[in-house]
Short mmCIF file of C-alpha atoms and ligand atoms in Angstrom, two decimals:
data_model
loop_
_atom_site.label_atom_id
_atom_site.label_comp_id
_atom_site.label_asym_id
_atom_site.label_seq_id
_atom_site.Cartn_x
_atom_site.Cartn_y
_atom_site.Cartn_z
CA MET A 1 1.41 0.54 14.01
CA ARG A 2 0.17 -1.84 11.32
CA LEU A 3 -1.16 -0.26 7.86
CA ARG A 4 -3.10 -2.24 5.21
CA ASN A 5 -0.85 -4.29 3.33
CA ILE A 6 -0.10 -2.16 0.47
CA PRO A 7 0.77 -4.69 -2.84
CA GLY A 8 4.06 -3.82 -4.46
CA SER A 9 5.39 -2.49 -1.30
CA ARG A 10 8.38 -4.86 -0.81
CA GLU A 11 9.44 -4.28 -4.43
CA VAL A 12 9.28 -0.41 -3.83
CA ILE A 13 11.33 -0.59 -1.00
CA ALA A 14 13.70 -3.07 -2.64
CA GLU A 15 14.29 -0.36 -5.35
CA ASN A 16 14.54 2.68 -3.20
CA HIS A 17 17.37 4.28 -2.86
CA TRP A 18 17.04 5.33 0.75
CA CYS A 19 16.47 1.91 1.56
CA ILE A 20 18.89 -1.14 2.42
CA ALA A 21 17.64 -4.75 2.21
CA GLU A 22 17.97 -6.72 5.20
CA THR A 23 19.96 -9.19 3.30
CA GLU A 24 22.81 -6.46 2.45
CA ASP A 25 25.94 -6.85 3.93
CA CYS A 26 25.92 -3.76 6.19
CA LYS A 27 27.66 -4.65 9.30
CA GLY A 28 30.36 -2.60 9.94
CA LYS A 29 30.19 -0.72 6.37
CA TRP A 30 27.46 2.17 7.38
CA ARG A 31 30.46 4.62 6.85
CA ASP A 32 31.03 3.42 3.25
CA ILE A 33 26.93 3.10 2.43
CA PHE A 34 26.93 6.82 4.18
CA GLY A 35 30.44 7.95 2.62
CA ASN A 36 31.45 9.72 5.29
CA ASP A 37 31.91 9.04 9.37
CA GLN A 38 29.43 10.82 11.04
CA PRO A 39 28.22 9.25 14.22
CA ILE A 40 25.10 6.83 13.43
CA HIS A 41 22.04 7.08 15.39
CA ILE A 42 19.22 4.56 14.82
CA GLU A 43 15.57 4.51 15.80
CA ILE A 44 13.66 0.97 16.44
CA GLY A 45 10.13 0.77 15.03
CA MET A 46 9.77 4.22 13.25
CA GLY A 47 6.72 3.68 11.74
CA LYS A 48 5.75 6.28 9.24
CA GLY A 49 9.47 8.05 10.12
CA LYS A 50 8.28 11.77 10.98
CA PHE A 51 10.42 12.03 13.93
CA ILE A 52 13.75 10.35 12.53
CA MET A 53 13.19 12.38 9.26
CA ALA A 54 13.00 15.50 11.71
CA LEU A 55 16.14 15.18 13.51
CA ALA A 56 17.64 14.09 9.80
CA LYS A 57 16.65 17.41 8.77
CA GLN A 58 17.80 19.32 11.95
CA ASN A 59 21.29 17.10 12.01
CA PRO A 60 22.98 16.69 8.78
CA GLN A 61 26.32 16.15 10.90
CA ILE A 62 24.79 12.53 12.15
CA ASN A 63 23.92 9.60 10.04
CA TYR A 64 20.37 8.28 10.77
CA VAL A 65 19.04 4.52 9.85
CA GLY A 66 15.24 4.35 10.63
CA ILE A 67 14.39 0.39 11.34
CA GLU A 68 10.54 -0.62 10.80
CA LYS A 69 9.20 -4.28 10.64
CA TYR A 70 6.51 -3.67 8.13
CA SER A 71 6.91 -2.50 4.67
CA SER A 72 3.51 -1.09 4.27
CA VAL A 73 4.63 1.63 7.01
CA LEU A 74 7.90 2.30 5.92
CA LEU A 75 6.30 3.22 2.33
CA ARG A 76 4.87 6.17 4.06
CA GLY A 77 8.41 7.36 5.32
CA LEU A 78 9.70 6.78 1.63
CA GLN A 79 6.88 8.60 0.00
CA LYS A 80 7.88 11.45 1.85
CA MET A 81 11.31 11.24 1.53
CA GLU A 82 10.94 11.80 -2.23
CA GLU A 83 9.33 15.35 -1.46
CA GLU A 84 12.19 16.16 0.63
CA PRO A 85 15.65 14.00 0.16
CA LEU A 86 18.28 14.08 2.84
CA GLU A 87 21.27 12.33 2.20
CA ASN A 88 21.80 11.47 5.93
CA ILE A 89 19.18 9.01 6.12
CA ARG A 90 18.51 5.29 5.28
CA PHE A 91 15.58 3.00 6.29
CA VAL A 92 15.96 -0.77 6.56
CA ARG A 93 12.75 -2.91 6.81
CA MET A 94 13.54 -5.36 9.50
CA ASP A 95 12.88 -7.26 13.11
CA ALA A 96 14.64 -5.49 15.62
CA GLU A 97 15.63 -8.88 16.78
CA ASN A 98 18.11 -9.27 14.13
CA ILE A 99 19.68 -5.93 14.76
CA CYS A 100 23.12 -7.47 15.86
CA GLU A 101 23.60 -8.45 11.84
CA MET A 102 22.92 -4.93 10.55
CA PHE A 103 25.34 -2.99 12.98
CA ASP A 104 28.85 -4.39 14.33
CA ARG A 105 29.92 -3.95 18.01
CA ASN A 106 30.17 0.03 18.93
CA GLU A 107 29.00 1.19 15.39
CA VAL A 108 25.74 3.14 16.48
CA SER A 109 26.10 6.02 19.11
CA ARG A 110 22.29 6.36 19.93
CA ILE A 111 18.93 4.58 20.14
CA TYR A 112 16.05 5.74 19.60
CA LEU A 113 12.76 3.81 20.57
CA ASN A 114 9.31 5.87 20.73
CA PHE A 115 6.22 4.41 21.55
CA SER A 116 7.22 0.98 21.02
CA ASP A 117 4.39 -1.79 21.09
CA PRO A 118 3.11 -2.56 24.97
CA TRP A 119 2.60 -6.64 24.11
CA PRO A 120 0.76 -6.19 27.71
CA LYS A 121 0.45 -10.16 28.07
CA ASP A 122 3.37 -11.11 30.68
CA ARG A 123 3.78 -14.06 28.54
CA HIS A 124 4.72 -11.61 25.52
CA ALA A 125 7.22 -9.34 27.62
CA LYS A 126 10.43 -10.35 25.75
CA ARG A 127 8.82 -9.06 22.65
CA ARG A 128 9.03 -5.31 24.24
CA LEU A 129 11.47 -3.75 22.53
CA THR A 130 13.29 -2.33 26.03
CA SER A 131 12.89 -5.97 27.47
CA ARG A 132 16.44 -7.47 28.59
CA GLN A 133 16.58 -9.49 25.76
CA PHE A 134 16.61 -6.61 23.43
CA LEU A 135 18.69 -4.51 26.08
CA LEU A 136 21.61 -6.70 25.58
CA LEU A 137 21.01 -6.77 21.55
CA TYR A 138 21.41 -2.96 22.05
CA GLN A 139 24.21 -3.11 24.29
CA LYS A 140 26.39 -5.37 21.42
CA ILE A 141 26.29 -2.44 18.54
CA LEU A 142 25.98 0.73 21.34
CA SER A 143 29.27 2.32 21.37
CA SER A 144 30.80 3.03 25.09
CA SER A 145 29.89 6.63 25.19
CA GLY A 146 26.29 5.73 23.42
CA LEU A 147 22.54 6.82 24.79
CA LEU A 148 19.77 4.97 24.70
CA GLU A 149 16.26 6.58 24.61
CA PHE A 150 12.92 5.77 24.98
CA LYS A 151 9.98 7.63 25.14
CA THR A 152 5.99 6.10 25.91
CA ASP A 153 2.63 7.27 27.04
CA ASN A 154 2.30 3.63 28.25
CA ILE A 155 2.46 3.55 32.08
CA GLY A 156 2.84 -0.13 32.48
CA LEU A 157 5.37 -0.58 29.74
CA PHE A 158 7.38 2.37 31.13
CA ASP A 159 7.33 1.54 34.59
CA PHE A 160 8.62 -2.09 33.17
CA SER A 161 11.43 -0.17 31.12
CA LEU A 162 12.51 1.37 34.29
CA GLU A 163 12.59 -2.00 35.77
CA GLU A 164 14.44 -3.61 32.61
CA VAL A 165 17.39 -1.26 32.70
CA ARG A 166 17.73 -1.33 36.46
CA GLU A 167 17.75 -5.10 36.36
CA SER A 168 20.53 -5.08 33.65
CA SER A 169 24.14 -3.56 33.47
CA TRP A 170 22.87 -0.02 31.89
CA ILE A 171 22.70 2.87 33.86
CA LEU A 172 19.39 5.00 33.93
CA GLN A 173 21.06 8.50 33.05
CA SER A 174 17.18 10.39 33.96
CA PHE A 175 13.73 9.99 33.64
CA THR A 176 10.91 11.80 33.73
CA ARG A 177 6.97 10.60 33.84
CA ASP A 178 5.87 13.92 32.52
CA LEU A 179 7.87 15.09 29.61
CA HIS A 180 6.15 17.95 28.28
CA HIS A 181 6.45 19.44 31.59
CA ASP A 182 9.96 18.75 32.53
CA GLU A 183 12.12 21.92 31.20
CA ASN A 184 15.33 19.98 31.29
CA MET A 185 14.47 16.93 29.44
CA ASN A 186 11.67 18.24 27.07
CA ARG A 187 14.46 20.70 25.65
CA GLY A 188 14.69 20.21 21.82
CA ASN A 189 12.08 17.36 22.04
CA ILE A 190 10.79 16.44 18.64
CA MET A 191 7.54 15.11 18.96
CA THR A 192 7.08 11.65 17.13
CA GLU A 193 3.49 10.52 15.28
CA TYR A 194 2.21 8.74 18.20
CA GLU A 195 3.74 11.38 20.62
CA GLU A 196 1.24 14.08 18.88
CA LYS A 197 -1.53 11.96 18.73
CA PHE A 198 -1.29 10.87 22.37
CA SER A 199 -0.24 14.12 23.99
CA ALA A 200 -3.41 15.75 21.73
CA LYS A 201 -5.51 13.55 24.46
CA GLY A 202 -4.22 14.50 27.51
CA ASN A 203 -2.05 11.55 28.34
CA PRO A 204 1.64 12.74 30.10
CA ILE A 205 4.54 11.58 28.01
CA CYS A 206 7.27 9.22 29.88
CA LYS A 207 10.78 9.28 28.82
CA LEU A 208 14.23 7.51 30.00
CA VAL A 209 17.53 7.97 29.12
CA ALA A 210 20.16 4.90 29.58
CA SER A 211 23.50 4.55 29.11
CA LEU A 212 26.40 2.00 29.46
CA PRO A 213 29.00 1.40 32.21
CA ASP A 214 32.84 1.39 30.74
CA ASN A 215 33.08 -2.14 31.90
CA VAL A 216 30.27 -3.96 29.84
CA LYS A 217 32.06 -2.50 26.62
N1 SAM B 1 7.87 5.42 16.11
C1 SAM B 1 6.68 5.81 15.89
C2 SAM B 1 5.99 6.88 16.60
O1 SAM B 1 6.40 7.14 17.86
O2 SAM B 1 5.18 7.31 16.01
C3 SAM B 1 5.73 4.48 15.49
C4 SAM B 1 5.11 4.07 16.89
S1 SAM B 1 4.27 2.46 16.65
C5 SAM B 1 3.43 2.37 17.98
C6 SAM B 1 5.42 1.25 16.89
C7 SAM B 1 5.91 0.71 15.44
O3 SAM B 1 7.22 0.21 15.68
C8 SAM B 1 5.29 0.58 14.52
O4 SAM B 1 5.41 0.92 13.14
C9 SAM B 1 5.88 -1.04 14.30
O5 SAM B 1 5.66 -1.67 13.41
C10 SAM B 1 7.22 -1.32 15.04
N2 SAM B 1 7.71 -2.11 15.48
C11 SAM B 1 7.51 -3.34 16.60
N3 SAM B 1 7.98 -4.21 16.28
C12 SAM B 1 9.25 -4.20 16.00
C13 SAM B 1 10.20 -4.75 15.70
N4 SAM B 1 10.46 -5.89 16.70
N5 SAM B 1 11.69 -4.32 14.71
C14 SAM B 1 11.07 -3.37 13.94
N6 SAM B 1 9.84 -2.64 14.40
C15 SAM B 1 9.09 -3.01 15.17
#
């Protein structure tokens, strides 16, 4: 998702209560930021934040961090937050490749990736957020009982992601190629903005859930 650049969006973000600057020293300090020791769940590539904000509203006992690369997109999320403030959510404008500078080892209990950019060219495979290179980064910040959840309507990206999970040290817990017709996996599902758009077109939604084996922690 890339919106027209909004002049001043970086400045608005820098001054916003819900936004943490990429340069801030947050690693290992998220408990202080939130002022409690609730588990931390993150969404990488949150877009305008519909999904993570719905989760935060539904689960006040969990702290959420939404990560988005582009300030113009993130700004839309912040505008929604002004209308309905939630104290268990923060946003960071950053590239996921720097995720280990934001979170300490085991600091995160769940990672959500929703409708990540597919990067269809083979030579760009490393940029896919489910590539083995990114899985290695997530492995560092995710706790031993943590989960990675990924949804997409893009079959090519989904097949690639299944392969990357199987080829790495992750354990594939469950997957479906038709989430909305899978009673178990769809229970409690919150639709993202892209999920609503693509399922309205008739595209089946794929989902996988993966975890880490004890011996990699
Ligand atoms: N998750 C939302 C949804 O499902 O509606 C948005 C999906 S949109 C296709 C993908 C989002 O991921 C975009 O907003 C994009 O800017 C963001 N993104 C892509 N690569 C990223 C990266 N390396 N780090 C952080 N965000 C990224």
